mmCIF file of C-alpha atoms in Angstrom:
data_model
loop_
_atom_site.group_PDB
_atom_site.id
_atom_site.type_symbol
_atom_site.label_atom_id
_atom_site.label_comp_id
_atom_site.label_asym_id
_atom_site.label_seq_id
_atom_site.Cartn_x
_atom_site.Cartn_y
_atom_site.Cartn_z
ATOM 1 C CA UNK A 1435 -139.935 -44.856 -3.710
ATOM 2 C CA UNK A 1436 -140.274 -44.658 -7.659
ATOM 3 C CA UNK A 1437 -140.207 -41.100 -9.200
ATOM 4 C CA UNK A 1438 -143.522 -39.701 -10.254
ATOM 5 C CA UNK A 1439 -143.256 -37.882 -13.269
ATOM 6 C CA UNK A 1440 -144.648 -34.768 -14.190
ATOM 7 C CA UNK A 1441 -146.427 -34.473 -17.645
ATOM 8 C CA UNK A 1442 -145.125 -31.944 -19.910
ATOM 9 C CA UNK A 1443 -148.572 -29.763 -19.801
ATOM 10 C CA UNK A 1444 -148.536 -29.233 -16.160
ATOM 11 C CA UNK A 1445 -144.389 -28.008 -16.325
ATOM 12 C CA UNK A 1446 -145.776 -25.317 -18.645
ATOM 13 C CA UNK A 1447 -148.467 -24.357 -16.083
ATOM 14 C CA UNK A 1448 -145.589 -24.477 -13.597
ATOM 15 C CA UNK A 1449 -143.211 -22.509 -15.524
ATOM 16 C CA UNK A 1450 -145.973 -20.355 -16.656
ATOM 17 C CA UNK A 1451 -144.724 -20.170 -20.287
ATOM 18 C CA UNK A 1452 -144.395 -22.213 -23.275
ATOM 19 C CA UNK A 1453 -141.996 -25.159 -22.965
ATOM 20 C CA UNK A 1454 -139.345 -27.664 -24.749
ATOM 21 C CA UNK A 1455 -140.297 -30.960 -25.219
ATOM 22 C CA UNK A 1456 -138.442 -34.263 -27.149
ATOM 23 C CA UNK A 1457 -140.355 -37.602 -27.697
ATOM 24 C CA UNK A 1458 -138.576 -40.436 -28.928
ATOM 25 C CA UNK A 1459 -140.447 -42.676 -31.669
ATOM 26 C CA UNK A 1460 -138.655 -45.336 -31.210
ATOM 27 C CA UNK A 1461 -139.567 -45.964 -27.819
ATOM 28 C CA UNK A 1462 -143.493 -45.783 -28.654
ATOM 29 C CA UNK A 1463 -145.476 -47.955 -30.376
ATOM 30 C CA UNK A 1464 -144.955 -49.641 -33.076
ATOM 31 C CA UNK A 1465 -140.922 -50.116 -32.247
ATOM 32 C CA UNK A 1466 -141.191 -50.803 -28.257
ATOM 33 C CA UNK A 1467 -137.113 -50.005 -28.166
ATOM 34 C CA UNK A 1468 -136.101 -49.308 -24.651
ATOM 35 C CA UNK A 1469 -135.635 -45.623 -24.718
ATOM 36 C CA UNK A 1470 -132.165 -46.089 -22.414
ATOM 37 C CA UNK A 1471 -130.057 -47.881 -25.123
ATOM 38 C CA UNK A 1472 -131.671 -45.301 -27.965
ATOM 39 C CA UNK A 1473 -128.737 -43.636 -29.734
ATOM 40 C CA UNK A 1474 -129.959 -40.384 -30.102
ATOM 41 C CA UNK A 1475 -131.434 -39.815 -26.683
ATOM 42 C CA UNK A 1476 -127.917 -40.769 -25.072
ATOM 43 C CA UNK A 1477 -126.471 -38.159 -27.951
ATOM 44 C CA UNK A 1478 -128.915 -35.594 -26.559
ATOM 45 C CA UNK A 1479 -128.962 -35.996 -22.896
ATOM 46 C CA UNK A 1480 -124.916 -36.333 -23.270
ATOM 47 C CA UNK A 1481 -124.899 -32.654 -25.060
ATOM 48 C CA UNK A 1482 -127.619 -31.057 -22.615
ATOM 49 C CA UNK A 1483 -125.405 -32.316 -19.634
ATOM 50 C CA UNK A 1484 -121.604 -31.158 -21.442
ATOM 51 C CA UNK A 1485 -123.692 -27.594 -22.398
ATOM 52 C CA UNK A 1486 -125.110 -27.778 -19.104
ATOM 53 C CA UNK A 1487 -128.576 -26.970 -19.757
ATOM 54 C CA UNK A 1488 -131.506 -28.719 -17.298
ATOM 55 C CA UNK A 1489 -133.454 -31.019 -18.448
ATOM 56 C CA UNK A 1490 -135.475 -33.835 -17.150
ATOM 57 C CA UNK A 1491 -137.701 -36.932 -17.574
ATOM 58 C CA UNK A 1492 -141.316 -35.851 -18.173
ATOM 59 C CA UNK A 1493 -144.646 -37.654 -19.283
ATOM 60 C CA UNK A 1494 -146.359 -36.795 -22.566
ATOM 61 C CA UNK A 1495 -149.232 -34.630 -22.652
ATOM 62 C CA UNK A 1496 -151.804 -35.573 -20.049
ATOM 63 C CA UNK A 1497 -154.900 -37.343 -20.997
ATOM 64 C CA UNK A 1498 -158.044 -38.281 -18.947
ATOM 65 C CA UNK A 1499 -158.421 -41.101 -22.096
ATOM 66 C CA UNK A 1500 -155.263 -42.612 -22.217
ATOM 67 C CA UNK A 1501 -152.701 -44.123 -20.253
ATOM 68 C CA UNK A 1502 -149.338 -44.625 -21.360
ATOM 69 C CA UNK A 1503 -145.685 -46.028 -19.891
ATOM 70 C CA UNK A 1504 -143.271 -44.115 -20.284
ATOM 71 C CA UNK A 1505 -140.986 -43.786 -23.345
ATOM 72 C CA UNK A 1506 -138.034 -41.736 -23.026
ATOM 73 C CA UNK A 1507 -139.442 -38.126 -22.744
ATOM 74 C CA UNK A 1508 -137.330 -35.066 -22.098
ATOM 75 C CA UNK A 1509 -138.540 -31.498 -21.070
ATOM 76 C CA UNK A 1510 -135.640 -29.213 -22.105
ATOM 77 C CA UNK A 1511 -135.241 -26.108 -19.263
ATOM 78 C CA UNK A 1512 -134.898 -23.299 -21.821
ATOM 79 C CA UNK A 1513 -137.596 -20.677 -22.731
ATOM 80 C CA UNK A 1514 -138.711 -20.984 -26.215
ATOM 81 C CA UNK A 1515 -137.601 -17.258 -27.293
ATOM 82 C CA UNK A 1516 -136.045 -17.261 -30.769
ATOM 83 C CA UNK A 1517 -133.923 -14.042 -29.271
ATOM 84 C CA UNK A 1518 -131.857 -16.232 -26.672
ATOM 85 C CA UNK A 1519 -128.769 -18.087 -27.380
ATOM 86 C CA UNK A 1520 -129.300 -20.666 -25.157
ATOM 87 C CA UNK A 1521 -132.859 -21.702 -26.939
ATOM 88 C CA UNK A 1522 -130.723 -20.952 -30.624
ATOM 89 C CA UNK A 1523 -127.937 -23.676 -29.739
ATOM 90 C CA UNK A 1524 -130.537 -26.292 -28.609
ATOM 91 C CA UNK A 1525 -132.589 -25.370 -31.703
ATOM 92 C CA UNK A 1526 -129.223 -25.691 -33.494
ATOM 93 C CA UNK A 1527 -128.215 -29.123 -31.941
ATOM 94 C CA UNK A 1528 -131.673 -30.471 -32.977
ATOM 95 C CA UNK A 1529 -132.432 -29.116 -36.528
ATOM 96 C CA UNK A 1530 -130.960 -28.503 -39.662
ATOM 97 C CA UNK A 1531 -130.856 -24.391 -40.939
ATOM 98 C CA UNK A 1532 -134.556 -25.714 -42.859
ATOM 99 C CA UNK A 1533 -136.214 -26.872 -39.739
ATOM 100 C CA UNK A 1534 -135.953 -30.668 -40.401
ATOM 101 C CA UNK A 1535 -134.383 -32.640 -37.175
ATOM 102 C CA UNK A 1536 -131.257 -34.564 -37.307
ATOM 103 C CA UNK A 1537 -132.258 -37.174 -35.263
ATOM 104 C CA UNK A 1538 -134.857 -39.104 -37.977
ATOM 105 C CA UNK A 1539 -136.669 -40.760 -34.672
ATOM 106 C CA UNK A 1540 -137.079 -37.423 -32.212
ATOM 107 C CA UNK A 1541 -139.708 -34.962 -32.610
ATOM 108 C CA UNK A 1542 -139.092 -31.452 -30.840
ATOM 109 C CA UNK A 1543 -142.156 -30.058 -29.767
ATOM 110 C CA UNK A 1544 -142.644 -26.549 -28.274
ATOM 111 C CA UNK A 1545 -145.680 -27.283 -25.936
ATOM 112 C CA UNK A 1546 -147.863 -23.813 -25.659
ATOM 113 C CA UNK A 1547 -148.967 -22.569 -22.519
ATOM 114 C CA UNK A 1548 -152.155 -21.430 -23.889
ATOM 115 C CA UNK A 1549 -152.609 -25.143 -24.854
ATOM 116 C CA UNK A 1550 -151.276 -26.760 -21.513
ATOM 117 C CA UNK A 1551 -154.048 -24.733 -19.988
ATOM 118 C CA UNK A 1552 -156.757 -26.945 -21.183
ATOM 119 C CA UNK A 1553 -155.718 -29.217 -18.456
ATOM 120 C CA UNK A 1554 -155.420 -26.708 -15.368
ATOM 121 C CA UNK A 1555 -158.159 -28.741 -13.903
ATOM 122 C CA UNK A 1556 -155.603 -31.795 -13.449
ATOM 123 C CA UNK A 1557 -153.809 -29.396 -10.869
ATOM 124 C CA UNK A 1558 -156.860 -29.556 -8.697
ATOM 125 C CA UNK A 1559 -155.853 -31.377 -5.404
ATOM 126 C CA UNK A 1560 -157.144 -35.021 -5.827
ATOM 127 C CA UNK A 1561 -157.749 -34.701 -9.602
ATOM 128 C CA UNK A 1562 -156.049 -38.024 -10.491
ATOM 129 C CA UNK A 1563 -156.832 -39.881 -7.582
ATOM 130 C CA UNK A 1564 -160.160 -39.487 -8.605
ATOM 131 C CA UNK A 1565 -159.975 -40.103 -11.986
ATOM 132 C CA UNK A 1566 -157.855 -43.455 -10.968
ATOM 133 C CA UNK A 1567 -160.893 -44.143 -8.984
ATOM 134 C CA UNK A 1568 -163.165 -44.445 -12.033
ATOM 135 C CA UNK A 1569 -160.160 -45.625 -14.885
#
């Protein structure tokens, strides 16, 4: 049975707090590259796993307007709290001391949970069975 993935807005309604989150532009539009054989996801899943910090395959932000496949996504499993080390090292790993990333094709997204609450109607039970019903 394929994995369903979870999109990164309802984690942060599960977690109940703001949450990590890596895309990979290279695995999106315009480029297409499969998001397995992408350098710097294999670099970043490789350090997660040797720091041992969770992560796992998520889908983007959910939209009731858009459908998309999925292109490499990562939720990190570390609270975005500038006063833990764990969150510092990751931050670290990512970005250089002026806040640009070191991996030119990732983006590193803190996804609010204000913002993720927009969609707490998706959670309903049924809510995208229905809306498949009327894609």
């Amino acid at each position: 049975m394929p994995q369903v993935l979870e999109h990164i807005d309802a984690i942060a309604r599960r977690m109940k707090r703001d949450v990590l989150y890596l895309d990979f532009v290279k695995a999106k539009r315009p480029h297409y590259a499969d998001y397995r054989r992408l350098d710097s996801r294999v670099r970043i899943t490789q350090w997660l796993d040797n720091e041992h910090i969770s992560w796992c395959e998520c889908g983007p932000f959910a939209s009731e307007t858009v459908m998309r496949s999925y292109a490499g996504e990562i939720y990190v499993d570390v609270p975005f709290d500038e006063a833990d080390a764990q969150y510092r090292k990751v931050q670290a790993f990512l970005e250089h001391a002026d806040g640009t990333m070191r991996f030119d094709d990732v983006k590193f997204y803190i996804v609010a949970l204000e913002r993720a609450m927009q969609n707490a109607h998706h959670d309903e039970p049924g809510f995208w069975d229905r809306w498949a019903e009327n894609f």
